[in-house]
Amino acid sequence: MSCVVVTGASQGIGAAIAAAFAESADLPIALVARTQSNLDRVADQTRGVTFSCDVTRGDAVSAMAQEVITRFGAPAVLVNNAGRFVPGSIMDTDTSAFMDQLEVNLVSGYMVTRAFLPAMLEQGAGHLFFMGSVASIKAYPGAAAYCAAKHGLLGLARCLRQETKSAGLRVTTLMPGATLTPSWDGSQLPPSRLMDAADIAQTVVDIWRLSHRTVVEGIVLRPQEGDI
């Protein structure tokens, strides 16, 4: 048996990815996030199994991965989606805030990947997705820590691709622009100016469905009218 693992699955893009796989794949879905109540809501909609976990804590990640593998085996798909955006210029972002953004947006992806990678390598197959951002390839003033973290996540994924391509694993980084998720709650932008999270989720499923002879290493998605 195998499964789909989605971190940051309790809302937004992560919840949309879980829903898309529930409709498209006959695989158990492991929903990973911190807030159990939100996970339960997504589980009701996706037939997923919840694993409450703070992915910035190494011990919690190791325990979660072991539980998932024991129950379902090595993942067929691992989606490193957990993340958080906190605005701030370099001068307005103290060291603690900077490190927090790195932990949530970069280090968590490293720890989750490393926890599942041995089982996936032994399996000799699997697809790892990293939820980057247009901030992985473009600098935004007032988003110093977030840009640094997302640039780093792209570098991590590229390195993983080179290290695992001969072992049968595929690695893809998605770099979406502004997407209608709770991160934009309170903004004055019309929803039509933002991408639909379901479109990002469908992109993940479509890329996964490609022949194993082909891998999309990276893909940029932007609102029709461009970046915000």
Short mmCIF file of C-alpha atoms in Angstrom, two decimals, residues 21-165:
data_model
loop_
_atom_site.label_atom_id
_atom_site.label_comp_id
_atom_site.label_asym_id
_atom_site.label_seq_id
_atom_site.Cartn_x
_atom_site.Cartn_y
_atom_site.Cartn_z
CA PHE A 21 -6.23 13.70 -5.06
CA ALA A 22 -9.35 12.36 -3.34
CA GLU A 23 -11.19 12.78 -6.63
CA SER A 24 -8.38 11.52 -8.87
CA ALA A 25 -6.40 8.81 -7.10
CA ASP A 26 -7.29 5.58 -5.36
CA LEU A 27 -4.81 6.20 -2.57
CA PRO A 28 -5.17 6.98 1.13
CA ILE A 29 -4.51 10.63 1.90
CA ALA A 30 -2.47 11.60 4.96
CA LEU A 31 -3.44 15.11 6.05
CA VAL A 32 -0.72 16.83 8.08
CA ALA A 33 -1.07 20.16 9.92
CA ARG A 34 -1.10 21.59 13.43
CA THR A 35 -4.78 22.43 13.93
CA GLN A 36 -6.79 19.27 14.51
CA SER A 37 -10.19 20.92 14.13
CA ASN A 38 -9.35 22.20 10.67
CA LEU A 39 -7.83 18.85 9.72
CA ASP A 40 -11.03 17.10 10.76
CA ARG A 41 -13.05 19.37 8.46
CA VAL A 42 -10.79 18.57 5.49
CA ALA A 43 -10.84 14.86 6.37
CA ASP A 44 -14.64 14.86 6.22
CA GLN A 45 -14.45 16.23 2.68
CA THR A 46 -11.59 14.09 1.36
CA ARG A 47 -11.75 10.72 3.18
CA GLY A 48 -8.30 11.63 4.47
CA VAL A 49 -6.59 10.45 7.65
CA THR A 50 -5.35 13.18 9.96
CA PHE A 51 -1.90 13.47 11.52
CA SER A 52 -1.62 16.48 13.80
CA CYS A 53 1.98 17.67 13.64
CA ASP A 54 4.03 20.85 13.97
CA VAL A 55 6.36 20.41 10.99
CA THR A 56 8.89 22.85 12.45
CA ARG A 57 9.69 20.35 15.23
CA GLY A 58 12.04 17.57 14.24
CA ASP A 59 10.82 15.08 16.85
CA ALA A 60 7.20 15.61 15.83
CA VAL A 61 8.05 15.19 12.15
CA SER A 62 9.93 11.95 12.77
CA ALA A 63 7.07 10.51 14.81
CA MET A 64 4.49 11.55 12.21
CA ALA A 65 6.46 10.06 9.31
CA GLN A 66 6.94 6.78 11.15
CA GLU A 67 3.23 6.60 11.90
CA VAL A 68 2.31 7.26 8.27
CA ILE A 69 4.80 4.71 6.93
CA THR A 70 3.70 2.06 9.43
CA ARG A 71 0.08 2.55 8.45
CA PHE A 72 0.34 3.09 4.68
CA GLY A 73 3.88 2.39 3.54
CA ALA A 74 6.14 4.83 1.69
CA PRO A 75 4.32 7.74 0.07
CA ALA A 76 3.62 7.67 -3.64
CA VAL A 77 3.26 11.45 -3.41
CA LEU A 78 4.69 13.84 -0.82
CA VAL A 79 3.53 17.45 -1.02
CA ASN A 80 5.58 19.86 1.08
CA ASN A 81 3.00 22.62 1.25
CA ALA A 82 3.25 23.95 4.81
CA GLY A 83 4.19 27.61 4.92
CA ARG A 84 3.32 31.05 6.17
CA PHE A 85 3.77 34.61 4.89
CA VAL A 86 4.63 37.40 7.30
CA PRO A 87 5.51 40.74 5.66
CA GLY A 88 8.52 42.75 6.75
CA SER A 89 11.53 44.55 5.31
CA ILE A 90 15.04 43.54 6.32
CA MET A 91 15.22 46.34 8.89
CA ASP A 92 11.76 45.55 10.24
CA THR A 93 12.43 41.80 10.56
CA ASP A 94 14.39 40.85 13.64
CA THR A 95 16.42 37.67 13.85
CA SER A 96 13.68 35.74 15.63
CA ALA A 97 11.06 36.61 13.00
CA PHE A 98 13.52 35.82 10.20
CA MET A 99 14.31 32.41 11.66
CA ASP A 100 10.61 31.68 12.16
CA GLN A 101 9.95 32.23 8.44
CA LEU A 102 12.89 29.99 7.52
CA GLU A 103 11.65 27.23 9.82
CA VAL A 104 8.08 27.28 8.52
CA ASN A 105 8.79 27.76 4.82
CA LEU A 106 12.15 26.02 4.31
CA VAL A 107 13.39 23.90 7.20
CA SER A 108 10.04 22.10 7.53
CA GLY A 109 10.30 20.95 3.91
CA TYR A 110 13.80 19.66 4.57
CA MET A 111 12.78 17.77 7.71
CA VAL A 112 9.62 16.25 6.25
CA THR A 113 11.45 15.18 3.09
CA ARG A 114 14.32 13.67 5.04
CA ALA A 115 11.90 11.75 7.26
CA PHE A 116 10.15 10.09 4.31
CA LEU A 117 13.04 9.88 1.84
CA PRO A 118 14.64 6.56 2.95
CA ALA A 119 11.33 4.71 2.51
CA MET A 120 10.73 6.36 -0.86
CA LEU A 121 14.24 5.50 -2.05
CA GLU A 122 13.77 1.91 -0.94
CA GLN A 123 10.45 1.87 -2.81
CA GLY A 124 12.25 3.14 -5.91
CA ALA A 125 9.41 5.43 -6.91
CA GLY A 126 7.54 8.48 -5.70
CA HIS A 127 6.90 12.12 -6.49
CA LEU A 128 7.94 14.93 -4.18
CA PHE A 129 6.32 18.34 -4.61
CA PHE A 130 7.53 21.56 -3.02
CA MET A 131 5.22 24.55 -2.77
CA GLY A 132 7.49 27.41 -3.67
CA SER A 133 6.26 30.78 -4.83
CA VAL A 134 6.96 33.43 -7.43
CA ALA A 135 9.01 34.71 -4.47
CA SER A 136 11.33 31.75 -5.17
CA ILE A 137 12.51 33.52 -8.33
CA LYS A 138 11.57 37.17 -7.78
CA ALA A 139 12.43 39.59 -4.97
CA TYR A 140 9.63 41.51 -3.28
CA PRO A 141 10.38 44.54 -1.09
CA GLY A 142 8.83 44.11 2.32
CA ALA A 143 9.08 40.32 2.22
CA ALA A 144 12.73 39.68 3.06
CA ALA A 145 12.39 36.55 5.16
CA TYR A 146 9.71 34.99 2.98
CA CYS A 147 11.73 35.56 -0.22
CA ALA A 148 14.86 34.16 1.38
CA ALA A 149 12.98 31.06 2.54
CA LYS A 150 11.24 30.44 -0.78
CA HIS A 151 14.47 30.96 -2.74
CA GLY A 152 16.05 28.40 -0.43
CA LEU A 153 13.18 25.95 -0.92
CA LEU A 154 13.71 26.03 -4.68
CA GLY A 155 17.41 25.33 -4.16
CA LEU A 156 16.61 22.43 -1.85
CA ALA A 157 14.24 20.90 -4.39
CA ARG A 158 16.76 21.29 -7.20
CA CYS A 159 19.42 19.55 -5.14
CA LEU A 160 17.01 16.74 -4.25
CA ARG A 161 16.19 16.30 -7.92
CA GLN A 162 19.85 15.78 -8.77
CA GLU A 163 20.39 13.39 -5.87
CA THR A 164 17.36 11.17 -6.52
CA LYS A 165 16.72 11.13 -10.26
#
